[in-house]
CSV table of C-alpha atoms and ligand atoms in Angstrom, one decimal:
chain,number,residue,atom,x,y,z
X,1,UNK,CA,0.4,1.8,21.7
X,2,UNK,CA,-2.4,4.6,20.0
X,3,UNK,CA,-6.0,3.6,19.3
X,4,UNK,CA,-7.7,3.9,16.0
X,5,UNK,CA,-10.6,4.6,14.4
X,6,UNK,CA,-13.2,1.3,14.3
X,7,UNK,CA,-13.2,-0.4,11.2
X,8,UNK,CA,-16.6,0.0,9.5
X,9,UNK,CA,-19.2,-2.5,10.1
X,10,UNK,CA,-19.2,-3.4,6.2
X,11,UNK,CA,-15.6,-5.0,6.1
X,12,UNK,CA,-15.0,-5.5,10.0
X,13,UNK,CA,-14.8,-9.2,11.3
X,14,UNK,CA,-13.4,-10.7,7.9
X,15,UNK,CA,-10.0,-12.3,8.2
X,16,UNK,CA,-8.0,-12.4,5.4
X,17,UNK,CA,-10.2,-9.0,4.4
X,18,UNK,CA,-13.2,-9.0,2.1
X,19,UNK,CA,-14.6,-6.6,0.1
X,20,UNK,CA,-17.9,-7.3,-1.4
X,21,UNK,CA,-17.7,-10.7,-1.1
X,22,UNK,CA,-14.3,-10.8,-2.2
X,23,UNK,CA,-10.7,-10.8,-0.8
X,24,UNK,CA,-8.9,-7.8,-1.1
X,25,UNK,CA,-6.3,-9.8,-2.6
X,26,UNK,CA,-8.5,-10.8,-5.3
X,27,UNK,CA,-9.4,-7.4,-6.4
X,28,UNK,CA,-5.7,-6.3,-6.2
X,29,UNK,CA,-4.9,-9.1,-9.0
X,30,UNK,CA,-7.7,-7.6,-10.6
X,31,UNK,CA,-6.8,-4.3,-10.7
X,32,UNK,CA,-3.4,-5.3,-11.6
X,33,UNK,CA,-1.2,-3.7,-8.6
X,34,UNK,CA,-1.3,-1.7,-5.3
X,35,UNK,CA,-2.1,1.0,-4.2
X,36,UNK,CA,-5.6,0.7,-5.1
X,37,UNK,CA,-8.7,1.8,-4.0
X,38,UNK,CA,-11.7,-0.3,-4.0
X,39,UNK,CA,-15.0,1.1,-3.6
X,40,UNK,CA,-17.7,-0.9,-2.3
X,41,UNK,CA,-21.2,0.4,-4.6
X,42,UNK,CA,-23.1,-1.8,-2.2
X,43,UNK,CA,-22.1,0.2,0.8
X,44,UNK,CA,-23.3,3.7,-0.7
X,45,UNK,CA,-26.7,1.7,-1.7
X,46,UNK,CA,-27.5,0.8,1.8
X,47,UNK,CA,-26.4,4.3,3.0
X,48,UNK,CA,-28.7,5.4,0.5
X,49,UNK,CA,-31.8,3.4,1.4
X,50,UNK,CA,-31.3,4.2,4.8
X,51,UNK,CA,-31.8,7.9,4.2
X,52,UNK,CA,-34.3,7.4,2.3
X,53,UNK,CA,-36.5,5.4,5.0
X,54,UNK,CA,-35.2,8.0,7.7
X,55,UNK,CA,-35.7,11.5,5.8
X,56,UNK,CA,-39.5,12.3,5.3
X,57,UNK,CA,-41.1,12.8,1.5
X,58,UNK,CA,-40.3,16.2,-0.1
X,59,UNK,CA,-36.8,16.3,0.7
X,60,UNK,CA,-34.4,15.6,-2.1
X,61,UNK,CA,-30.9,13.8,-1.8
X,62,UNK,CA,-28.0,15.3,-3.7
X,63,UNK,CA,-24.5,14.1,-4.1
X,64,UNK,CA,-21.6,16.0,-4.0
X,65,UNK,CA,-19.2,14.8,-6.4
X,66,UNK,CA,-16.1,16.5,-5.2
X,67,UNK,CA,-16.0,14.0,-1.9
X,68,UNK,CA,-15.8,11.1,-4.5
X,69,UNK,CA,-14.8,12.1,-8.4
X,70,UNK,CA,-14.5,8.6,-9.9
X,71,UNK,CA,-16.2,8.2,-13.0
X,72,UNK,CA,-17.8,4.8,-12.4
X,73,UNK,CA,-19.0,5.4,-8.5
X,74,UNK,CA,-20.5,8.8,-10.4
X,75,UNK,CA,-22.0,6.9,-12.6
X,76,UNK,CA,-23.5,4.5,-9.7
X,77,UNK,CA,-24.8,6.8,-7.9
X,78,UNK,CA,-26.5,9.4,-10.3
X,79,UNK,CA,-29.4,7.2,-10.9
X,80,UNK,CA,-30.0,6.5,-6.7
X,81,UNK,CA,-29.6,10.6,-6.0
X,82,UNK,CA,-31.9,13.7,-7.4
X,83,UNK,CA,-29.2,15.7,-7.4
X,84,UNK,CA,-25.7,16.2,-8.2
X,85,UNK,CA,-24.3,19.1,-6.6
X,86,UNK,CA,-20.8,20.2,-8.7
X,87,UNK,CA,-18.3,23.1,-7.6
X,88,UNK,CA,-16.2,23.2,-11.0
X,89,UNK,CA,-16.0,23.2,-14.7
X,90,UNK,CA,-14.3,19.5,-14.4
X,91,UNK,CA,-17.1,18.4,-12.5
X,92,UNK,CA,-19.7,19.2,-14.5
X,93,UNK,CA,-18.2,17.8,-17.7
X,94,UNK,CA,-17.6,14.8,-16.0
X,95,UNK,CA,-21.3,14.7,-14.7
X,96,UNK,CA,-22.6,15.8,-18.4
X,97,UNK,CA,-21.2,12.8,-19.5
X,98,UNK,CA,-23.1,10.5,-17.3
X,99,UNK,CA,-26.6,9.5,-19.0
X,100,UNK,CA,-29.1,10.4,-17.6
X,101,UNK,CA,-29.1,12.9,-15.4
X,102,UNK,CA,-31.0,16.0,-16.6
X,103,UNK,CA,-29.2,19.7,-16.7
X,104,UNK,CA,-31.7,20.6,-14.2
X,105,UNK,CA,-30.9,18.0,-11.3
X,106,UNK,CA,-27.4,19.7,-11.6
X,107,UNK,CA,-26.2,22.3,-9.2
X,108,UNK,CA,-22.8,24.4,-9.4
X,109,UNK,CA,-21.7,26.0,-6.1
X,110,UNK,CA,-17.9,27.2,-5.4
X,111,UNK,CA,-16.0,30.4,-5.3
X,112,UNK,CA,-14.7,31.7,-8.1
X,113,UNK,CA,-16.1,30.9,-10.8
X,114,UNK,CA,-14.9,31.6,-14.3
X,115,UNK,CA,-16.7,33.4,-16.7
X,116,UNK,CA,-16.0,30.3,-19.4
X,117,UNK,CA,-17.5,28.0,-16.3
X,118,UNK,CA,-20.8,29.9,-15.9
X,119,UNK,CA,-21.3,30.1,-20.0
X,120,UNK,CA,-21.0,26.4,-20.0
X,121,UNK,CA,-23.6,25.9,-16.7
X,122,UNK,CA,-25.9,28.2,-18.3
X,123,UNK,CA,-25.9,26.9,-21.5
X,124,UNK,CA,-26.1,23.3,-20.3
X,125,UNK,CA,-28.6,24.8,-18.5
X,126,UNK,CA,-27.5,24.1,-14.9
X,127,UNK,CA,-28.3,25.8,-11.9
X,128,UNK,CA,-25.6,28.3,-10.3
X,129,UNK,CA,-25.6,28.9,-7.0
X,130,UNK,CA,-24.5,32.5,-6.7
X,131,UNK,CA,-21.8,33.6,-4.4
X,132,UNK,CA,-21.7,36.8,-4.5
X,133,UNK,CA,-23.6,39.9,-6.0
X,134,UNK,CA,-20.5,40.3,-8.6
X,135,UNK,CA,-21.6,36.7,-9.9
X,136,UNK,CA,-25.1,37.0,-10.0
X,137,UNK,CA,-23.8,40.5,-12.6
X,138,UNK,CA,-21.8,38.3,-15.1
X,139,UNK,CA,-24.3,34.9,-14.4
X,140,UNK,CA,-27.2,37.6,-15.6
X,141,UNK,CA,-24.7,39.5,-18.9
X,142,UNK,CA,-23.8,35.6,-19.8
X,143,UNK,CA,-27.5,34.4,-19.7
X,144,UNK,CA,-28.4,37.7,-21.9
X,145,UNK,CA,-25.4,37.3,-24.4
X,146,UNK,CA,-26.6,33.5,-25.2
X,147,UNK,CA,-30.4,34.9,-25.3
X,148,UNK,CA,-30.6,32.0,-21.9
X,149,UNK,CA,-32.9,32.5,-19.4
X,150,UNK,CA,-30.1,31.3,-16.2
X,151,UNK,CA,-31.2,29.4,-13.6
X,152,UNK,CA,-29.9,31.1,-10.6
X,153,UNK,CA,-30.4,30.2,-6.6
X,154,UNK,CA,-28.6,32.1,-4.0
X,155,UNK,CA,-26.4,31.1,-1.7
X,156,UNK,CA,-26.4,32.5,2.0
X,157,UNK,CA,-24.1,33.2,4.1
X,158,UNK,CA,-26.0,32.5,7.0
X,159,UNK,CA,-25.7,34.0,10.6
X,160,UNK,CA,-26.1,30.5,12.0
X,161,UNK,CA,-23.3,27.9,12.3
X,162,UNK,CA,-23.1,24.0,12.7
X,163,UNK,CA,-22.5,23.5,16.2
X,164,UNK,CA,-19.6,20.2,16.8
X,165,UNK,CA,-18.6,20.5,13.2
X,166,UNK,CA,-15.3,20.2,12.1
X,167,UNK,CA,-15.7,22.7,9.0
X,168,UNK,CA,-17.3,26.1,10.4
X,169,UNK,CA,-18.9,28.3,7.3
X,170,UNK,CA,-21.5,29.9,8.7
X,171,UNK,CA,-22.2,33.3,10.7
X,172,UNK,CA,-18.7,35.1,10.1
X,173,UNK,CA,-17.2,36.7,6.9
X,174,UNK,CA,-16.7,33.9,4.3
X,175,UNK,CA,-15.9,33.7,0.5
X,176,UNK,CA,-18.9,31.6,0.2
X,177,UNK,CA,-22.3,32.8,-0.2
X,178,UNK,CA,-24.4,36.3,0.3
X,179,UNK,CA,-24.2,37.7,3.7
X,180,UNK,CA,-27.8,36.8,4.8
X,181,UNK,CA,-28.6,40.2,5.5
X,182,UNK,CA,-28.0,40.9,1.7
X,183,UNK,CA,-29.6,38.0,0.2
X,184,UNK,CA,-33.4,39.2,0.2
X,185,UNK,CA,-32.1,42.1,-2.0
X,186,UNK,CA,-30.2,39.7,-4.3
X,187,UNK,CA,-33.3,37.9,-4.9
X,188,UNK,CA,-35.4,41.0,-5.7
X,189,UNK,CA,-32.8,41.8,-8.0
X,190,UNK,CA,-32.7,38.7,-10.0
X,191,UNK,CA,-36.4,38.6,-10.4
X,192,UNK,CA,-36.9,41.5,-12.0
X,193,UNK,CA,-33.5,40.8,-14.6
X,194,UNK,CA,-35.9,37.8,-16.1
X,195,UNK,CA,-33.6,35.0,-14.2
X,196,UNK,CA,-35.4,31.5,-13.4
X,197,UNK,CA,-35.0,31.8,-9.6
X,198,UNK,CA,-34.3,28.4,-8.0
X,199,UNK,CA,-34.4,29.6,-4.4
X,200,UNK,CA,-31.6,29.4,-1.6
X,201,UNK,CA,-28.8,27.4,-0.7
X,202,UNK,CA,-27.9,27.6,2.5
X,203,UNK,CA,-24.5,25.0,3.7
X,204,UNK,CA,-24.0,25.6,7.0
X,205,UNK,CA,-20.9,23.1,8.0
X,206,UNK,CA,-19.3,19.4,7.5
X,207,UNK,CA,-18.2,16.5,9.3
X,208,UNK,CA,-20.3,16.8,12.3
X,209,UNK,CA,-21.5,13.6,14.5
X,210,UNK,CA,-23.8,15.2,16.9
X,211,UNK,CA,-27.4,15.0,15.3
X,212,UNK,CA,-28.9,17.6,17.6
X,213,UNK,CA,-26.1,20.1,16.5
X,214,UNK,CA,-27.6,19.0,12.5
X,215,UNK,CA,-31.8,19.3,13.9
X,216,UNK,CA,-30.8,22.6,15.4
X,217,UNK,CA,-29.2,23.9,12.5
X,218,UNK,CA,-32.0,22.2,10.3
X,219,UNK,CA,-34.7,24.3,12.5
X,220,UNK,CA,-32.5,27.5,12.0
X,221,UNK,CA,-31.9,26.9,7.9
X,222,UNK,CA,-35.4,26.6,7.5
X,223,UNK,CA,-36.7,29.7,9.7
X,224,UNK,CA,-33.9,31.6,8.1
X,225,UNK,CA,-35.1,30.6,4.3
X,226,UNK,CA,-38.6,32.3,5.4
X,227,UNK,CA,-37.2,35.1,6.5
X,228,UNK,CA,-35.4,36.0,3.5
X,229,UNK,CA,-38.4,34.8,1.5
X,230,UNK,CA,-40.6,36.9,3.2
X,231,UNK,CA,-38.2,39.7,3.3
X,232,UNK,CA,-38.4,39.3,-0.9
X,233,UNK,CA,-42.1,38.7,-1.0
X,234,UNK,CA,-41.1,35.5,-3.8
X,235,UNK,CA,-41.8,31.5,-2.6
X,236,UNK,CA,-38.2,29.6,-3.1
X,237,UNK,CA,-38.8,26.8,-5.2
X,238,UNK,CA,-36.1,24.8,-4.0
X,239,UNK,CA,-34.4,25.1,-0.4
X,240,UNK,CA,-30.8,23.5,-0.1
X,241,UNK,CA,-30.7,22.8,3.8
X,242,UNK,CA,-26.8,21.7,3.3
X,243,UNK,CA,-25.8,18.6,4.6
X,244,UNK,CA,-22.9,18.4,7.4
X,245,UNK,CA,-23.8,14.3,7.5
X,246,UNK,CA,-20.0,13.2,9.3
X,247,UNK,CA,-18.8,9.7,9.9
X,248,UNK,CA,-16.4,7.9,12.7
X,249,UNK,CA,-12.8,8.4,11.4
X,250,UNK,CA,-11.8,7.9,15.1
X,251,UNK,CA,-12.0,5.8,18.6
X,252,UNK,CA,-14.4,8.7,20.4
X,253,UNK,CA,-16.5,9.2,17.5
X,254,UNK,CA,-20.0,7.4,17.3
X,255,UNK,CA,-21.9,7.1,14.1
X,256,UNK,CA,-24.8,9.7,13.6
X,257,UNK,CA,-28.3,9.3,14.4
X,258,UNK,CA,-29.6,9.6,10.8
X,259,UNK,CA,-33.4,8.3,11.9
X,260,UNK,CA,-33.7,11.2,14.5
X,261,UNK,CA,-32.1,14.0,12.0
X,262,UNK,CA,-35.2,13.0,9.9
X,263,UNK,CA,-37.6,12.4,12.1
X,264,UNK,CA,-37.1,16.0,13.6
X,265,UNK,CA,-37.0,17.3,9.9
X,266,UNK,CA,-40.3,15.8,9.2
X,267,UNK,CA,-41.6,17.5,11.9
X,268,UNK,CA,-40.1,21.0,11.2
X,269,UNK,CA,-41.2,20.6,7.9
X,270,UNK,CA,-44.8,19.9,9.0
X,271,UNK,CA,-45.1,23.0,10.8
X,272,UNK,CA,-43.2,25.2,8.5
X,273,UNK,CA,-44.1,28.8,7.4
X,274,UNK,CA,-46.6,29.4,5.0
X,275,UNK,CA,-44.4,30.9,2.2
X,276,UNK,CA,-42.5,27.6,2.2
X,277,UNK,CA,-45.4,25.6,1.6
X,278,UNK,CA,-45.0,24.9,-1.9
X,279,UNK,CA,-41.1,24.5,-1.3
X,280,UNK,CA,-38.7,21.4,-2.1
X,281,UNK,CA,-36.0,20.3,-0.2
X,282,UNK,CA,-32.7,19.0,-0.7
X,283,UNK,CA,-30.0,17.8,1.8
X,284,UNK,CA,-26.7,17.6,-0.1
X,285,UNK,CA,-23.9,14.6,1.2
X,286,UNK,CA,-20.9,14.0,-0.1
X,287,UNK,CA,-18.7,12.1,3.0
X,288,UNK,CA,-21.8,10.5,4.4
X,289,UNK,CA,-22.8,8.8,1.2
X,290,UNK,CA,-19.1,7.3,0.1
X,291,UNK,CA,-16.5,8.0,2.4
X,292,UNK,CA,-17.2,4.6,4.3
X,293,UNK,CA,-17.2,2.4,0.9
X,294,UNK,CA,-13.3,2.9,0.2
X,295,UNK,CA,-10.7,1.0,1.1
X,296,UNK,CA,-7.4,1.8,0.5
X,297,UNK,CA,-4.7,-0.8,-0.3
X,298,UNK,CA,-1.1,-0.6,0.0
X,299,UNK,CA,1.7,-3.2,0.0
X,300,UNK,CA,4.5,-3.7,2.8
X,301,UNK,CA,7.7,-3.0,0.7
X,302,UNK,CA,10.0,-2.9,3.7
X,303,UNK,CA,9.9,-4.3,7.8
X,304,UNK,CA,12.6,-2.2,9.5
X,305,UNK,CA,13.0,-1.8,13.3
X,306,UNK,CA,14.6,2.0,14.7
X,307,UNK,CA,15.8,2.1,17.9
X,308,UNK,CA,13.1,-0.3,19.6
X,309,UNK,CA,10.3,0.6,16.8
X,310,UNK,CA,9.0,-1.6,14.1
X,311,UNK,CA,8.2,0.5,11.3
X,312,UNK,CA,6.0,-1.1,8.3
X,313,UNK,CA,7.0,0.7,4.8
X,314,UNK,CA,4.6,1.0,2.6
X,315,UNK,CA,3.9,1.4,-1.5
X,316,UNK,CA,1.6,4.3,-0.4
X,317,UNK,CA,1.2,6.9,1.0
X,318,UNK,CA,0.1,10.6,2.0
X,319,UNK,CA,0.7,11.5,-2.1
X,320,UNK,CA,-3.3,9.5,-2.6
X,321,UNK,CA,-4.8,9.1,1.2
X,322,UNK,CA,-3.4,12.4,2.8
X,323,UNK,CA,-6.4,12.3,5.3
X,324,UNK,CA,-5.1,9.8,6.8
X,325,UNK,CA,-1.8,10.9,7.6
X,326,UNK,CA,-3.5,13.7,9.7
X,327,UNK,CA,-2.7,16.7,6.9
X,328,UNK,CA,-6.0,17.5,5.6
X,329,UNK,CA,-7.7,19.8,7.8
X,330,UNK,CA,-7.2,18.2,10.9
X,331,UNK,CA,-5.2,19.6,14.0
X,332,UNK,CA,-4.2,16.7,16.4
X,333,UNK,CA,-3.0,13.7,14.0
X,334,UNK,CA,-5.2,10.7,15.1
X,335,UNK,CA,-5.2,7.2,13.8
X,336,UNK,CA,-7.8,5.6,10.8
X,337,UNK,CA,-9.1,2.3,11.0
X,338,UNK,CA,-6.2,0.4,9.6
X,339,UNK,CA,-5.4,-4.0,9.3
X,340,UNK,CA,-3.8,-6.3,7.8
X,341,UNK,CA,-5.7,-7.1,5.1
X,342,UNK,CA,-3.3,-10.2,4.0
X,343,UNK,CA,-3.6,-11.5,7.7
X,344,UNK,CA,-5.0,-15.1,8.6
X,345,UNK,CA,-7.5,-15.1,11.8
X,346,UNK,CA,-5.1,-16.3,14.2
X,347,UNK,CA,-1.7,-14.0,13.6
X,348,UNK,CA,-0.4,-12.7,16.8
X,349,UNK,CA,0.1,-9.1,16.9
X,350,UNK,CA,2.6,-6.4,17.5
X,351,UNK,CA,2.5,-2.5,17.6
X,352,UNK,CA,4.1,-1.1,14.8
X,353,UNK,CA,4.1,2.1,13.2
X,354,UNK,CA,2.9,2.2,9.1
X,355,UNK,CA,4.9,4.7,7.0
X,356,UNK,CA,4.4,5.4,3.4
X,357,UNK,CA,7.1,5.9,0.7
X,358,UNK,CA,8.0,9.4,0.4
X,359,UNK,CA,10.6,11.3,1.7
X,360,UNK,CA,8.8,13.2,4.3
X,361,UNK,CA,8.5,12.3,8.0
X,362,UNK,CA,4.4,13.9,7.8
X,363,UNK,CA,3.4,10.6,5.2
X,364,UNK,CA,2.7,8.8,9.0
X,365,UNK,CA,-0.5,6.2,7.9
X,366,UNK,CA,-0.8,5.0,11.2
X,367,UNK,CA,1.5,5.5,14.6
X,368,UNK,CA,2.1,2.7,17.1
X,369,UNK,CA,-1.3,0.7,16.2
X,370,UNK,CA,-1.8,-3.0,17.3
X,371,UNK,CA,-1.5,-5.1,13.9
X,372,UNK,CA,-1.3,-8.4,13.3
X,373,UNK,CA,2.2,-9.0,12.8
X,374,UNK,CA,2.9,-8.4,8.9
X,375,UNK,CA,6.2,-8.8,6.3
X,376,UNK,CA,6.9,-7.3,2.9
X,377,UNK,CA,4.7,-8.7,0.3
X,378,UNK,CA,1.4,-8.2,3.1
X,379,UNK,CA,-1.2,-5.8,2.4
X,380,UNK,CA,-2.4,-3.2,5.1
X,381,UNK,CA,-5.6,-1.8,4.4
X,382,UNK,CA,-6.8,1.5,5.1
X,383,UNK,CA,-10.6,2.1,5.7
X,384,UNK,CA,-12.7,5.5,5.4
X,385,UNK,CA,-11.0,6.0,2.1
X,386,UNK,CA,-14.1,6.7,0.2
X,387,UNK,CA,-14.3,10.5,0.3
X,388,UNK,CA,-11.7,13.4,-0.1
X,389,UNK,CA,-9.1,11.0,-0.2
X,390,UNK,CA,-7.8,9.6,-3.9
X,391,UNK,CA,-8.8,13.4,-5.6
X,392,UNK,CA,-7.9,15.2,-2.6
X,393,UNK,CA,-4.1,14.0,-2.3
X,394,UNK,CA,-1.0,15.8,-3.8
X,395,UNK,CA,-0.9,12.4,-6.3
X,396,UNK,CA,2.0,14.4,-7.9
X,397,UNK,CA,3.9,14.8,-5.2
X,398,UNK,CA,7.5,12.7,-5.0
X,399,UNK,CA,6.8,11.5,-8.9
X,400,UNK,CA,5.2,7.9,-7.4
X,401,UNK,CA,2.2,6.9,-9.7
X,402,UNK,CA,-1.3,7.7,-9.2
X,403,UNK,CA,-3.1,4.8,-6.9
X,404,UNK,CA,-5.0,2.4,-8.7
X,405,UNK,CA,-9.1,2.9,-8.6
X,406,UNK,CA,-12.0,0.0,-8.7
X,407,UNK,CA,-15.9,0.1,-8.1
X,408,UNK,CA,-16.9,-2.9,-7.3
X,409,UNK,CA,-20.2,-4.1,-5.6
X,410,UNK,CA,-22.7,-3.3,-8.4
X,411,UNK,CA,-24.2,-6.5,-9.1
X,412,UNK,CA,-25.8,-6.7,-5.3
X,413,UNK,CA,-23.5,-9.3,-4.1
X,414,UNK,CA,-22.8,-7.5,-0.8
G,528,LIG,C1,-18.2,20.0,0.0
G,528,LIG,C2,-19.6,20.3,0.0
G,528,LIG,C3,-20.6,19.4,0.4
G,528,LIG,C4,-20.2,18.0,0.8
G,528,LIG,O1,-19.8,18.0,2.1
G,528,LIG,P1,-19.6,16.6,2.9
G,528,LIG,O2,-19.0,17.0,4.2
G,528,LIG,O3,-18.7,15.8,2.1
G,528,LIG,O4,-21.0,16.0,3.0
G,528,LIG,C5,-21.9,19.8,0.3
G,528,LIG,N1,-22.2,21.0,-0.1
G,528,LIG,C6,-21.3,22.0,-0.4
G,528,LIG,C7,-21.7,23.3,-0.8
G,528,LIG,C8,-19.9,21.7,-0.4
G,528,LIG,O5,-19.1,22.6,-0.7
């Protein structure tokens, strides 16, 4: 037997599973089939609330649509955010298409982007965040050749890095951002080309759990946003601290201490450098805000028992929830939160080992887990399935079909 990950407060304890008030089972006849994900729009409100209450006045809350893509959960959330922070041409279609977000609570940072991209961000009137000196060159020739004044923040490299986080971006070479060392210059340079100047962007890691690693790197993003400030004698407007908020995937991990991350930002804020006085702030979240509303639903198709192992086959798999099968960025393959979402209260259990449909020994959904016990025709449900998992799978992999998607939630019922 392996452990796994704790199933998240919002759908543990329920037996058969709910989901807003709902059994899974009912929103699976309502989507019409498994796989599906179901998005819970009540969880991200709460999470959103609670940032709100914890992170002092002044500091902006974006959303970064690539941990959760889906039109309607966009659409949710653009009206509880400031911010929508986008990283591709896709994205900001998709997020032009939602009413009623303005052009200028819209951010585009990524590598690489196209010269058609930054003509439509510009136009649109977007902000880019620059990645490089070679951008901010065709970001400036594209603003002249529409007669657009571009609104233009820089990205930094920074010489810092997000201690305990499982994404490191900071304080080495990297494709994103302007070495910090580079950045004032940047600055300087754009002023004096006519660009709108939005100030600094500064993302420093992801996924991290320990709150002091996120104050101390908080602390450091800020002094380091002075600096460069003072080292281009212009006041940012905006400052992007980044956002790194993780969440428990596994059995050692503990939620993080949101209410101490703002209460030591509230008081780095209070004594922060002069040049930054008229600053705004913006901490940008993509996992934190949705990856603990998804749940994803798959249906036993086969029980089959290998040389002493029960094996549960599933409809899913790895082709639209490759996180969890331990092949997205991780390197030791540990077990989600996983049940049987079909399961009465009393089922005795069984270790088994859940294995999705294609033909590849890696699409492992869970190994040796204790689960009540469950036939063909039972649903096992996958948690932490809100973020980086549906738009983040090979979905074409193997020919299977895409995996259903639902929001559900909206109307405050849970
Ligand atoms: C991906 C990304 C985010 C979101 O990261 P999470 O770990 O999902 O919160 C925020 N900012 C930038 C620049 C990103 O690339």
């Amino acid at each position: 037997m392996k452990p796994m990950g704790a199933i998240p407060p919002d759908f543990a304890g329920s037996a058969p599973l709910q989901i807003a008030g709902r059994a899974a089972s009912a929103w699976i006849e309502q989507a019409g089939d498994t796989p599906l994900f179901v998005y819970d729009a009540g969880v991200v409100r709460r999470r959103i609330a609670r940032f709100r209450q914890a992170v002092p006045e002044g500091v902006d809350l974006h959303y970064a649509v690539k941990a959760n893509p889906f039109a309607p959960l966009v659409a949710a959330i653009a009206p509880w955010v400031d911010g929508l922070d986008i990283a591709s041409k896709g994205e900001l279609e998709l997020v032009m298409a939602i009413a009623g977000k303005p052009a200028s609570a819209i951010s585009f940072a990524g590598p690489g982007k196209r010269d058609d991209e930054l003509d439509l961000a510009i136009r649109a009137g977007v902000t880019v965040n620059l990645e490089s000196e070679g951008e901010a060159d065709r970001a400036l020739a594209i603003g002249g050749r529409l007669g657009v004044t571009p609104r233009l923040a820089v990205r930094v490299n920074p010489d810092i890095e997000l201690r305990g986080s499982g994404l490191r971006m900071g304080g080495r070479p990297s494709q994103f951002g302007v070495d910090a060392e580079r950045a004032a210059a940047l600055v300087t340079r754009l002023v004096v080309a006519g660009a709108d100047w939005r100030g600094f962007h500064i993302f420093a890691g992801s996924q991290a759990l320990d709150a002091q690693a996120i104050i101390e790197t908080q602390a450091a993003t800020l002094a380091l946003a002075a600096r460069l400030a003072d080292e281009a004698g212009a006041a940012p407007p905006l400052v992007n601290l980044g956002g790194g908020f993780g969440i428990p995937y596994f059995p050692a991990d503990a939620a993080l201490d949101v209410e101490a991350i703002g209460a030591a930002l509230a008081g780095a804020l209070a004594e922060r450098p002069a040049i930054l006085g008229e600053t705004r702030f913006a901490i940008e979240l993509g996992r934190w805000l949705v990856g603990e509303c998804g749940v994803y639903l798959t249906r036993v198709v086969d029980r089959k028992v290998s040389r002493g192992e029960t094996f549960l086959v599933v409809d899913g798999g790895l082709h639209h929830q490759l996180a969890a099968s331990g092949n997205f960025g991780t390197v030791v393959r540990r077990n989600y939160p996983v049940a049987v979402a079909s399961a009465a209260p009393d089922v005795p259990t069984e270790t088994v080992t859940v294995v999705g449909c294609l033909c590849t020994p890696l699409d492992l959904l869970a190994d040796k887990v204790t689960l009540p016990v469950a036939h063909p025709g039972d649903v096992i449900a996958i948690f932490m399935a809100g973020a980086y998992a549906a738009s983040a799978s090979p979905s074409a992999f193997l020919g299977h079909s895409p995996a259903r998607e639902l929001l559900v939630g909206l109307d405050g019922q849970s």
